[in-house]
Short mmCIF file of C-alpha atoms and ligand atoms in Angstrom, two decimals:
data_model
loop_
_atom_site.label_atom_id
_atom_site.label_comp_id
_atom_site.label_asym_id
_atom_site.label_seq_id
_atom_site.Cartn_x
_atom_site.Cartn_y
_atom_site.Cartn_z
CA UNK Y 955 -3.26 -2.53 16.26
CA UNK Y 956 -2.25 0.01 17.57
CA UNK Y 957 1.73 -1.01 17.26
CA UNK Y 958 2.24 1.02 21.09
CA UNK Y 959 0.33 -1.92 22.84
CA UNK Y 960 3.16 -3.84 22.48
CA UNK Y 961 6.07 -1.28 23.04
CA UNK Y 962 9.26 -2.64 24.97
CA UNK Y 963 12.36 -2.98 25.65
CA UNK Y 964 13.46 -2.87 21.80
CA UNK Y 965 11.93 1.24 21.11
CA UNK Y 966 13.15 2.41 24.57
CA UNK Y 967 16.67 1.55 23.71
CA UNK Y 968 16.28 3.09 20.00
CA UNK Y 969 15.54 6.33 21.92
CA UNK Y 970 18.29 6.46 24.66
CA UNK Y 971 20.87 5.59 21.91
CA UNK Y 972 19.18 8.93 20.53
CA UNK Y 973 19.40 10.96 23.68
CA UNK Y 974 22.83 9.44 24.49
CA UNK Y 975 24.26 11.50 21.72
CA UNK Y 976 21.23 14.39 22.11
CA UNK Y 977 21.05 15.00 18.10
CA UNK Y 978 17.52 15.22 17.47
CA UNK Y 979 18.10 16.25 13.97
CA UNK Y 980 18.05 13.57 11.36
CA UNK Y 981 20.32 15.33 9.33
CA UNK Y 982 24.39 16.41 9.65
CA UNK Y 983 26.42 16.42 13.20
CA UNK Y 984 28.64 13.41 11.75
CA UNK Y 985 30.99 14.26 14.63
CA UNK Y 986 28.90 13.81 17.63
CA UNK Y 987 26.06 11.27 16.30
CA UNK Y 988 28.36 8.52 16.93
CA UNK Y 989 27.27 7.02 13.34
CA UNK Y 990 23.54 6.80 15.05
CA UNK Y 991 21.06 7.52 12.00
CA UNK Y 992 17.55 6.55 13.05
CA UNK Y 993 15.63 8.14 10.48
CA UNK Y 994 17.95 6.82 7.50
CA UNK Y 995 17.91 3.04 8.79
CA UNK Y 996 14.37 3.24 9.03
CA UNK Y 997 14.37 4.11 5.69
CA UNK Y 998 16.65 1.36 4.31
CA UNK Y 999 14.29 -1.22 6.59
CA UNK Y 1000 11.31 0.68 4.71
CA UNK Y 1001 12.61 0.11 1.49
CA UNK Y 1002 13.92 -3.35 1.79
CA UNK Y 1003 10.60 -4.82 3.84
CA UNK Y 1004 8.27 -3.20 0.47
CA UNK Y 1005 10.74 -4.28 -1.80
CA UNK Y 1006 11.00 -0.83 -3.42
CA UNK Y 1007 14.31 1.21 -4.09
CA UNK Y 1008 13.87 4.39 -2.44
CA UNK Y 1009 11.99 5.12 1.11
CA UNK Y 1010 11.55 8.54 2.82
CA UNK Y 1011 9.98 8.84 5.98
CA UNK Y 1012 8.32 12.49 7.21
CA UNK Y 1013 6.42 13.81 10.07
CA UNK Y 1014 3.35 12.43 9.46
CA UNK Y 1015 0.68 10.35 6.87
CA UNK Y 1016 -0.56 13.91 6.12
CA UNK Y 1017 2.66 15.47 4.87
CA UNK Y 1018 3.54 11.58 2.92
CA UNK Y 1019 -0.29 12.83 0.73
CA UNK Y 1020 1.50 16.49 0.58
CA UNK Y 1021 4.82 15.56 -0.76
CA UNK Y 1022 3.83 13.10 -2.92
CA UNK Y 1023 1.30 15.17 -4.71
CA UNK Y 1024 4.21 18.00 -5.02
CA UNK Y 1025 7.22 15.22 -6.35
CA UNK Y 1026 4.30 13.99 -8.86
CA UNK Y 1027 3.52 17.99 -9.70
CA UNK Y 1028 0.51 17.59 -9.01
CA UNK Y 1029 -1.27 20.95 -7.99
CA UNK Y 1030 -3.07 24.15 -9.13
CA UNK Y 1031 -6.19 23.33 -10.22
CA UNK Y 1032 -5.76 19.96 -11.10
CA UNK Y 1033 -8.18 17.30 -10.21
CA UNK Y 1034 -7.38 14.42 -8.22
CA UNK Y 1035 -9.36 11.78 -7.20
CA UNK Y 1036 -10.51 10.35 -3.86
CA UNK Y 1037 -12.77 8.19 -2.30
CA UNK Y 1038 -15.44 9.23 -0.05
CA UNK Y 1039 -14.32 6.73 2.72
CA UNK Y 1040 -10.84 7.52 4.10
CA UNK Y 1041 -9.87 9.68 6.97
CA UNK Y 1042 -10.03 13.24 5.90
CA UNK Y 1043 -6.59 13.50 5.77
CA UNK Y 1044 -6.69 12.43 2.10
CA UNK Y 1045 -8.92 14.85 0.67
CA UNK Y 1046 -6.95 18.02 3.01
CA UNK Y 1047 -3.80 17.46 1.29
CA UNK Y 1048 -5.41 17.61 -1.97
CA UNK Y 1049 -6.57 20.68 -1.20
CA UNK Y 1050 -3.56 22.58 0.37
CA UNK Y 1051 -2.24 21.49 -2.82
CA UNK Y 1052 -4.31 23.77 -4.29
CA UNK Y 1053 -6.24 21.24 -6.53
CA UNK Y 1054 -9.94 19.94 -6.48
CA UNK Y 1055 -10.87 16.45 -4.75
CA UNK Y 1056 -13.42 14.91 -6.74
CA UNK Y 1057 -15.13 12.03 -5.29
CA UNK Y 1058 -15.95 8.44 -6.52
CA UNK Y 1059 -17.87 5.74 -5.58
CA UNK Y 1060 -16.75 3.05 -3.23
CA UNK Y 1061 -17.28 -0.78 -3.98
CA UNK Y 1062 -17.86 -3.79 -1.69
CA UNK Y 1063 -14.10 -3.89 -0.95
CA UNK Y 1064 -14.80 -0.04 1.24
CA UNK Y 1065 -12.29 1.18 -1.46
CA UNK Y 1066 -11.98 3.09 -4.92
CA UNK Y 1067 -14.41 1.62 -7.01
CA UNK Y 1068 -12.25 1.38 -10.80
CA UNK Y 1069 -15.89 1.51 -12.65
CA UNK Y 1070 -17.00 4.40 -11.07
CA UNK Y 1071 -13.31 5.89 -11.13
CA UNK Y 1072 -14.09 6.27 -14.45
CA UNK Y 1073 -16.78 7.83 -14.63
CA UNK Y 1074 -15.68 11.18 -12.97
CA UNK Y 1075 -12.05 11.55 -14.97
CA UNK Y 1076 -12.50 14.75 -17.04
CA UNK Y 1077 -9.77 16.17 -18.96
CA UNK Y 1078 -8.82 18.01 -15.73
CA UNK Y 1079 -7.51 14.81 -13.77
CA UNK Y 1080 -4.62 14.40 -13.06
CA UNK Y 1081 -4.48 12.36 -10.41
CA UNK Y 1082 -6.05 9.39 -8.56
CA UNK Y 1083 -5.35 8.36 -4.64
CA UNK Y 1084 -7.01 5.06 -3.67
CA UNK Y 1085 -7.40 4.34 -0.01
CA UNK Y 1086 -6.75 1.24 1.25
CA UNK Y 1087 -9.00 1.32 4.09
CA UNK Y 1088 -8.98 -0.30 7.84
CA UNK Y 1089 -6.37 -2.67 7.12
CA UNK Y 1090 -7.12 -4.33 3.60
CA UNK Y 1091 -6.58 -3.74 -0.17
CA UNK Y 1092 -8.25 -1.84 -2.96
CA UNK Y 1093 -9.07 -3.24 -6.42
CA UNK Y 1094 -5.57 -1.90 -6.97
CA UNK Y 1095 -4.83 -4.10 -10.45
CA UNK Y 1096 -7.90 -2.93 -11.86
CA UNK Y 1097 -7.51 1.10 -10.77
CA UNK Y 1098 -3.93 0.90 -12.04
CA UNK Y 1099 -5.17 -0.46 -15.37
CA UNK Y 1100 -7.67 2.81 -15.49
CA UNK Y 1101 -4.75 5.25 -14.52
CA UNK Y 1102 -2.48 4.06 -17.22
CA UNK Y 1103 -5.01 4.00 -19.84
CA UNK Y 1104 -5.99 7.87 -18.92
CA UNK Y 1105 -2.67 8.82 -18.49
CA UNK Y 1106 -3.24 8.99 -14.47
CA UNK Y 1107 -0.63 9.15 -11.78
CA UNK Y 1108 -1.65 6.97 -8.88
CA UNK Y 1109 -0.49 7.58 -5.47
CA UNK Y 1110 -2.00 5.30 -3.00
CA UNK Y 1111 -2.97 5.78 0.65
CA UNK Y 1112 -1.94 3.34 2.32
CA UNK Y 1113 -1.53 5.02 5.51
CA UNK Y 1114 -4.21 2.52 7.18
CA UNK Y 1115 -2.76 -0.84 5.23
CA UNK Y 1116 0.64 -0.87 6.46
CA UNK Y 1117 2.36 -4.42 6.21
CA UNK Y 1118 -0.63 -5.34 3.96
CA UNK Y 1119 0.18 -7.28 0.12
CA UNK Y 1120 -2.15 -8.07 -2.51
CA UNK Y 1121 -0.59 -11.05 -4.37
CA UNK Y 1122 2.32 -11.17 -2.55
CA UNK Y 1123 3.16 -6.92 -3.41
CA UNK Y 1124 3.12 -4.13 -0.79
CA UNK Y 1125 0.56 -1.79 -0.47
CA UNK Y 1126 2.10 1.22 -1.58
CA UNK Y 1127 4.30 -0.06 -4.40
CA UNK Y 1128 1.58 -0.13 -7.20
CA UNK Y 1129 1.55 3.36 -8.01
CA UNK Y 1130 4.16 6.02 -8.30
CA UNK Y 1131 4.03 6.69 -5.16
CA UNK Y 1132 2.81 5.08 -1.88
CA UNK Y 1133 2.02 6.71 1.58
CA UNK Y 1134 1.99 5.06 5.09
CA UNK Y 1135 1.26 6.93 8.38
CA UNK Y 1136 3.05 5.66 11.46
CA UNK Y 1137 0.73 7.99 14.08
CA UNK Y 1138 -0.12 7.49 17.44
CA UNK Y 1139 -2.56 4.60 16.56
CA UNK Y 1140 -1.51 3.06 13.68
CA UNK Y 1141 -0.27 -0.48 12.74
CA UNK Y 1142 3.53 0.35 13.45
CA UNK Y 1143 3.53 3.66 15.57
CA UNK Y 1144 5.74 6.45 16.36
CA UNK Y 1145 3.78 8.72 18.10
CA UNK Y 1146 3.75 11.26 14.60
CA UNK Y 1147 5.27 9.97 11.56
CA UNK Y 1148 4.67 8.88 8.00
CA UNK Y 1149 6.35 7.91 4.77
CA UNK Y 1150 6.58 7.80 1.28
CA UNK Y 1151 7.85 5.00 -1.12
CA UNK Y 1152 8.82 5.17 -4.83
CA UNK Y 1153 10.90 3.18 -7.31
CA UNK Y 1154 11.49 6.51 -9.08
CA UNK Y 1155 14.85 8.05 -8.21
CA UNK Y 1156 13.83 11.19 -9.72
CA UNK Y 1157 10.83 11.34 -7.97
CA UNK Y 1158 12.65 10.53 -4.61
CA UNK Y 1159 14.77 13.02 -4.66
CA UNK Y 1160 12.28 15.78 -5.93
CA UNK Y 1161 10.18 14.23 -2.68
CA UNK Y 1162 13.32 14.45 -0.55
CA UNK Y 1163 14.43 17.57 -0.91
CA UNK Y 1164 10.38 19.11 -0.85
CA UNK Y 1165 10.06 17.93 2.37
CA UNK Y 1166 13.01 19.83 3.70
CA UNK Y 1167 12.91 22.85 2.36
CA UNK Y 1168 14.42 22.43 -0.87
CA UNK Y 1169 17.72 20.88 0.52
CA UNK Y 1170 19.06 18.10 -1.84
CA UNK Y 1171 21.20 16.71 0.87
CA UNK Y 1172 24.40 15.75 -0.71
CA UNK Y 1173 27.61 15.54 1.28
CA UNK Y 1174 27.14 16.55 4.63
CA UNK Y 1175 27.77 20.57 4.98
CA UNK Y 1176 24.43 21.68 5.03
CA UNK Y 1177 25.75 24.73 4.09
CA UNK Y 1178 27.08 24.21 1.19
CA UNK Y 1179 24.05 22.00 -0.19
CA UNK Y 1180 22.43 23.24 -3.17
CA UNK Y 1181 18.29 24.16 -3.73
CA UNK Y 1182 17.13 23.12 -6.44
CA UNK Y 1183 13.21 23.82 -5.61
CA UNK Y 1184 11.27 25.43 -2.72
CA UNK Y 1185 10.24 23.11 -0.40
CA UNK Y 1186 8.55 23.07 2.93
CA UNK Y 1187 9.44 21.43 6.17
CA UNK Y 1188 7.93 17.83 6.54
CA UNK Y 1189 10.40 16.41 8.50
CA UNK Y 1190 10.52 13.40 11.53
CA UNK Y 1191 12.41 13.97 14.46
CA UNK Y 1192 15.42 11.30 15.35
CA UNK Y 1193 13.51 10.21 18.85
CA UNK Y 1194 10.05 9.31 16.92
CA UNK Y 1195 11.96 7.50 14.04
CA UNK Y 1196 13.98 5.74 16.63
CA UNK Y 1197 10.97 4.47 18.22
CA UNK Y 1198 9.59 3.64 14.42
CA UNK Y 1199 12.34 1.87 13.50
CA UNK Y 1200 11.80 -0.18 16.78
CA UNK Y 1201 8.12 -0.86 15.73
CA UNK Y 1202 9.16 -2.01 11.93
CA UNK Y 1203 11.37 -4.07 13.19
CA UNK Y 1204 8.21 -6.18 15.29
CA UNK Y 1205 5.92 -5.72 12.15
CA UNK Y 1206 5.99 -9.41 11.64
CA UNK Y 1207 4.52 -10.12 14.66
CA UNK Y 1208 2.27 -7.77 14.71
CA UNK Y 1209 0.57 -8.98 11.55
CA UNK Y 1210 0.77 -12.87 12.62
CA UNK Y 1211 -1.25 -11.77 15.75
CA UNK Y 1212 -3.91 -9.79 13.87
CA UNK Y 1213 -4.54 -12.41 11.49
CA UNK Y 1214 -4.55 -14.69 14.31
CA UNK Y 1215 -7.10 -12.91 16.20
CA UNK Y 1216 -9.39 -11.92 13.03
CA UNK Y 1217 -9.55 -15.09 11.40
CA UNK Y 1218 -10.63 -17.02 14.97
CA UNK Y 1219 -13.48 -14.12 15.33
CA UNK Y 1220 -14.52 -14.21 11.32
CA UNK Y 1221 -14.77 -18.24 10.88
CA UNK Y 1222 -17.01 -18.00 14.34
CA UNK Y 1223 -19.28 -15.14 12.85
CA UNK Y 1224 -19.92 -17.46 9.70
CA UNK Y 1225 -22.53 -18.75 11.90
CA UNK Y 1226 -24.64 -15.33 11.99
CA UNK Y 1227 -26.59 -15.79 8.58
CA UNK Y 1228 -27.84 -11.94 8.78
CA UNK Y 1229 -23.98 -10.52 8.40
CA UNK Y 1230 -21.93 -10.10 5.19
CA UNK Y 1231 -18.42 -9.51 5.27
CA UNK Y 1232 -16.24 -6.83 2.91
CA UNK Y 1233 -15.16 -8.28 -0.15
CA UNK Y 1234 -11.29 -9.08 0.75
CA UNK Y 1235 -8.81 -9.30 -2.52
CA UNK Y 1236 -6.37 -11.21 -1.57
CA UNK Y 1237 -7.28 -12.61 2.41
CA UNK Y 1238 -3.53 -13.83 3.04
CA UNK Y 1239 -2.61 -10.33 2.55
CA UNK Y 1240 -5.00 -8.57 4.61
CA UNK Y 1241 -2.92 -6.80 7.61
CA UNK Y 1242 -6.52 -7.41 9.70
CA UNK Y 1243 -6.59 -4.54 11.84
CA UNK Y 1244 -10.16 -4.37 11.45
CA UNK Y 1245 -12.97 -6.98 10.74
CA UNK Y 1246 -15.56 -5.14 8.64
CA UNK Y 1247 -19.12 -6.58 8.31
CA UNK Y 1248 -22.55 -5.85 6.82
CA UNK Y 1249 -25.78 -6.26 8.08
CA UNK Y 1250 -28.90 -5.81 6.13
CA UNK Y 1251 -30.37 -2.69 6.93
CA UNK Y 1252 -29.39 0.90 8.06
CA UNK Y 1253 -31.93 0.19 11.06
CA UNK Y 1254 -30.46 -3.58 11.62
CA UNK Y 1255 -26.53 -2.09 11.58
CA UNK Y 1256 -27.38 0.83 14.34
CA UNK Y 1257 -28.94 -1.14 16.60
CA UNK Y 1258 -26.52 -3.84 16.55
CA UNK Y 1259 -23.93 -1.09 16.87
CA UNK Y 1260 -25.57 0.21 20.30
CA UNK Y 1261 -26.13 -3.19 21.51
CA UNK Y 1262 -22.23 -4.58 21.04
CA UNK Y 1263 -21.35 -1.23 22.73
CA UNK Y 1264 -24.01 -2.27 25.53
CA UNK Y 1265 -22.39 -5.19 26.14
CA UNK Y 1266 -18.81 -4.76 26.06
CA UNK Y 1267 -17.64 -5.29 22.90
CA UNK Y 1268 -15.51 -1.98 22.31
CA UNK Y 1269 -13.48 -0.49 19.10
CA UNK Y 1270 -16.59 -1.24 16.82
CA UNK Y 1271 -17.00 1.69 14.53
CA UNK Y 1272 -20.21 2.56 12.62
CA UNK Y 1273 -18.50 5.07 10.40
CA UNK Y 1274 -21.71 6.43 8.49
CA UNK Y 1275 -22.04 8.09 12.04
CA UNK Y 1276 -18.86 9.66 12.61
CA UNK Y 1277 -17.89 12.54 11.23
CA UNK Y 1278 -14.00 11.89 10.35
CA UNK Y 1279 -14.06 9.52 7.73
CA UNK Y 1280 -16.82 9.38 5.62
CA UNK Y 1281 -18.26 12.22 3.41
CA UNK Y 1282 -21.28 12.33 4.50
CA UNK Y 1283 -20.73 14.86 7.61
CA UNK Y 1284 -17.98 16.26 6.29
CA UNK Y 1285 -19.65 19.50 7.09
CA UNK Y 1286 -16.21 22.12 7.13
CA UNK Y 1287 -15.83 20.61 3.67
CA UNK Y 1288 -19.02 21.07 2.24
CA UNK Y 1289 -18.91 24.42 3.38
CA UNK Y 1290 -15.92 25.29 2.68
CA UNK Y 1291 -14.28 26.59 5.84
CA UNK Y 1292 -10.70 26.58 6.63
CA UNK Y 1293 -8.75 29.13 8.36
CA UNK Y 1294 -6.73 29.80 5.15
CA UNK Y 1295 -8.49 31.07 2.09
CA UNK Y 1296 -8.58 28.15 -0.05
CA UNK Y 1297 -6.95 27.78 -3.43
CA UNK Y 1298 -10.23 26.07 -3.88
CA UNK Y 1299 -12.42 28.95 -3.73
CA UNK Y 1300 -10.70 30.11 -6.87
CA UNK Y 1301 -11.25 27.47 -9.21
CA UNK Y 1302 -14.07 27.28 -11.48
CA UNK Y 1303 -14.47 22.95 -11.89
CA UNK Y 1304 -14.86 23.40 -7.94
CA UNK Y 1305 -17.43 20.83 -7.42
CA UNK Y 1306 -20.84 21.81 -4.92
CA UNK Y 1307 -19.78 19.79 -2.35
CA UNK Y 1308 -22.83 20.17 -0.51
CA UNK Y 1309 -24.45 18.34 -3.41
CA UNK Y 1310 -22.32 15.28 -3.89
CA UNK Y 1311 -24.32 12.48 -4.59
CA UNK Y 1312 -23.14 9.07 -3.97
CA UNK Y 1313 -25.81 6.28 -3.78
CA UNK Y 1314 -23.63 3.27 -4.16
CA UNK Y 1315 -21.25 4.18 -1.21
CA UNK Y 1316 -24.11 5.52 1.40
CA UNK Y 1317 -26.27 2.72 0.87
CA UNK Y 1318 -22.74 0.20 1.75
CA UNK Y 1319 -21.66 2.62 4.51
CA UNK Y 1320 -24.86 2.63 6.08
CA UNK Y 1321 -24.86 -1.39 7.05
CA UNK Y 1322 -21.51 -1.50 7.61
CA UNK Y 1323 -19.56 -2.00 11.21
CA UNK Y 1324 -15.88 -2.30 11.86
CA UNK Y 1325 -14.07 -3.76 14.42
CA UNK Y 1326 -10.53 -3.24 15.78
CA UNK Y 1327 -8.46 -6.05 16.25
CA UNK Y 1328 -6.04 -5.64 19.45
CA UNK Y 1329 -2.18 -6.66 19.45
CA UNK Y 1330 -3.05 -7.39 23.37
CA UNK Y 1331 -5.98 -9.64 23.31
CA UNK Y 1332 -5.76 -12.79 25.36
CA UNK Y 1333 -7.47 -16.17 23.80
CA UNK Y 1334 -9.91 -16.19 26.94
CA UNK Y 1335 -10.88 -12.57 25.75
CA UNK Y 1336 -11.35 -13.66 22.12
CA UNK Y 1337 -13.59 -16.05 22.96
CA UNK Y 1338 -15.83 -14.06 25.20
CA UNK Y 1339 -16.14 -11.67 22.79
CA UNK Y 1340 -16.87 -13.99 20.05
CA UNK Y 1341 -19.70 -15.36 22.39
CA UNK Y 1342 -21.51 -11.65 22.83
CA UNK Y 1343 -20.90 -11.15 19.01
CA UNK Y 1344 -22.44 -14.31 18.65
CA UNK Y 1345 -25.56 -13.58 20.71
CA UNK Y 1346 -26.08 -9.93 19.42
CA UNK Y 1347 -26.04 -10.81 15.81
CA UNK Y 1348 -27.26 -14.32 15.55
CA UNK Y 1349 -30.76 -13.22 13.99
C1 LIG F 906 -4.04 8.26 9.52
C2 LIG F 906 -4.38 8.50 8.10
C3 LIG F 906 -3.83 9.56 7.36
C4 LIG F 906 -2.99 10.64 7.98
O1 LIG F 906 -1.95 10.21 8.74
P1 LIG F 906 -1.35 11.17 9.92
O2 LIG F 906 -0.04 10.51 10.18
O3 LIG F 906 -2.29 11.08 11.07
O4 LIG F 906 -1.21 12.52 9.35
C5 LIG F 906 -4.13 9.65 6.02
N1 LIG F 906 -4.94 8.77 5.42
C6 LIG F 906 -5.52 7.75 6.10
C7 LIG F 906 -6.40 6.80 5.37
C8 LIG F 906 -5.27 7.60 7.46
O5 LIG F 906 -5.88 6.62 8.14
#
């Protein structure tokens, strides 16, 4: 990861077949696209590779959230939610929604914790999204099971977990709806790009025609196609799907050299007694774009962090310190501010979020270090960085 380190050949001839026929649009010009429909194969590939029935790919991970909270109805007022580690992506669309995040406590996979999912549903959720953070899976069985016993609709986020199964099953496909984000640095990239996936025609279509404003694209006179709903425009461009479609194709690969890379560094780190690893549900299906590890302490975990930065060993993330995806310094949140005047500010089960308290998840985020794992790593450079790993976290 990211999927651009090994771009070729294969996306720069999806794009000149793209500007051969210059229709950027994804939609109509039958006569001059010379049957050239990037955005629609990608979505058959989509659909096929997760082993759902209906795929529908958008500008961005952001607008998948946005469109599948509006197919599922999900809005005004209505509580949804989210975990307190994700990128904050998650918790905006929930709130340009119009309806309230609520926050739950993490577990020792870095995901949705089901036990303390429960704990916050009031008789204002509607919603849950799980995130299936830096590569790996949720306790997705067991959050499903609480969803369908409250009457729930889960959507994941699965935006970071692309290519990733849990018992053989896509990421994605457990909930009504599933949401991947093909950005600039994600696991299969198209510079900006997302999708959704469903096995709900109904829903499809609703999510289809939302994220173009409304149009329920039947024959091909746009015209003279009806509008059923408002809608908005959420829509990818033929030259970034074309260069998606590319990356899918490669996804494979991609996977068998993270898992390659991860497993060499993770059976050599066994030997570092002080480090505990994330609690992994289902290891073959881990897409291992990251290795995530524990050490003991707050104080043990930040100057470990410095020290691998010292010396060279880059893309390790101590996320309690950044301020993107974990609560914590979520400070524009807590506050409040937004250009727009928030839905939010209207609604009475607003939570404080300056005074979100969540015990479980700091005291986890606080030892916790992730690393990238790199499509373009030789063996020579896995091993050298296994050695300074080694000698910075031995004791
Ligand atoms: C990247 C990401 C998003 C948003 O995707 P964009 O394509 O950048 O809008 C949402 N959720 C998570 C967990 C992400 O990592």
């Amino acid at each position: 990861m990211p999927g651009f380190e090994i771009f070729g050949a294969e996306e720069r001839k999806e794009v000149m077949d793209v500007l051969e026929t210059g229709v950027l649009f994804r939609y109509g010009f039958d006569g001059v696209r010379k049957g050239r429909w990037k955005a629609k194969t990608f979505e058959i590939e989509l659909a096929e590779r997760m082993g759902v029935a209906y795929g529908h790919l958008c500008a961005s991970g952001t607008a998948a959230l946005s469109i599948a909270l509006a197919a599922c109805g999900v809005g005004a007022g209505d509580e949804v939610v989210v975990p307190p580690f994700t990128f904050v992506a998650t918790v905006e669309a929930v709130i340009y929604a119009g309806a309230v995040p609520v926050f739950s406590e993490i577990d020792d996979t870095l995901c949705l914790d089901p036990k303390s999912l429960e704990s916050v549903i009031t008789d204002r959720t509607r919603a849950v999204i799980p995130v299936h953070m830096c590569g790996a899976q949720a306790r997705i069985g067991e959050i499903k099971a609480v969803c369908d016993r409250h009457g729930l609709i889960l959507i994941e986020d699965a935006c970071q977990a692309f290519g990733a199964t849990l018992d053989g099953k896509a990421l994605g496909t457990f909930g009504r709806m599933g949401c991947f984000s093909f950005d600039a640095v994600k696991t299969v990239t198209c510079g900006e790009g997302g999708a959704i996936v469903t096995d709900d025609q109904a829903l499809y279509l609703k999510a289809d025609a939302f994220a173009d404003h409304g149009h329920d694209h039947q024959g091909s006179d746009r015209g003279a196609e009806g509008h059923e709903i408002l809608g908005t425009n959420h829509r990818i461009c033929e030259l970034n799907a074309a260069v998606g479609l590319a990356q899918l194709r490669k996804l494979d690969k991609i996977l068998e050299i993270q898992r390659t890379h991860k497993n060499t560094i993770k059976t050599a780190l066994k030997q570092c007694p002080s480090i505990t690893f994330r609690h992994i549900p289902d290891d073959a299906g881990d897409s291992a774009t990251f290795l995530s590890f524990m050490l003991p302490d707050e104080s043990t975990a930040r100057e470990k962090t410095a020290k691998l930065a010292a010396s060279g060993v880059d893309g390790c993330f101590y996320w309690y310190g950044n301020n993107w995806h974990y609560l914590r310094q979520w400070d524009h949140l807590k506050q409040l501010s937004s250009a727009a005047r928030l839905p939010l500010e209207l609604l009475e089960n607003r939570p404080d979020y300056r005074k979100i308290h969540l015990p479980k998840s700091d005291a986890l985020m606080a030892r916790t270090l992730s690393m990238q794992i790199k499509l373009s790593w030789s063996e020579q450079a896995v091993e050298r960085r296994i050695r300074s790993m080694i000698d910075i976290l031995k004791d």
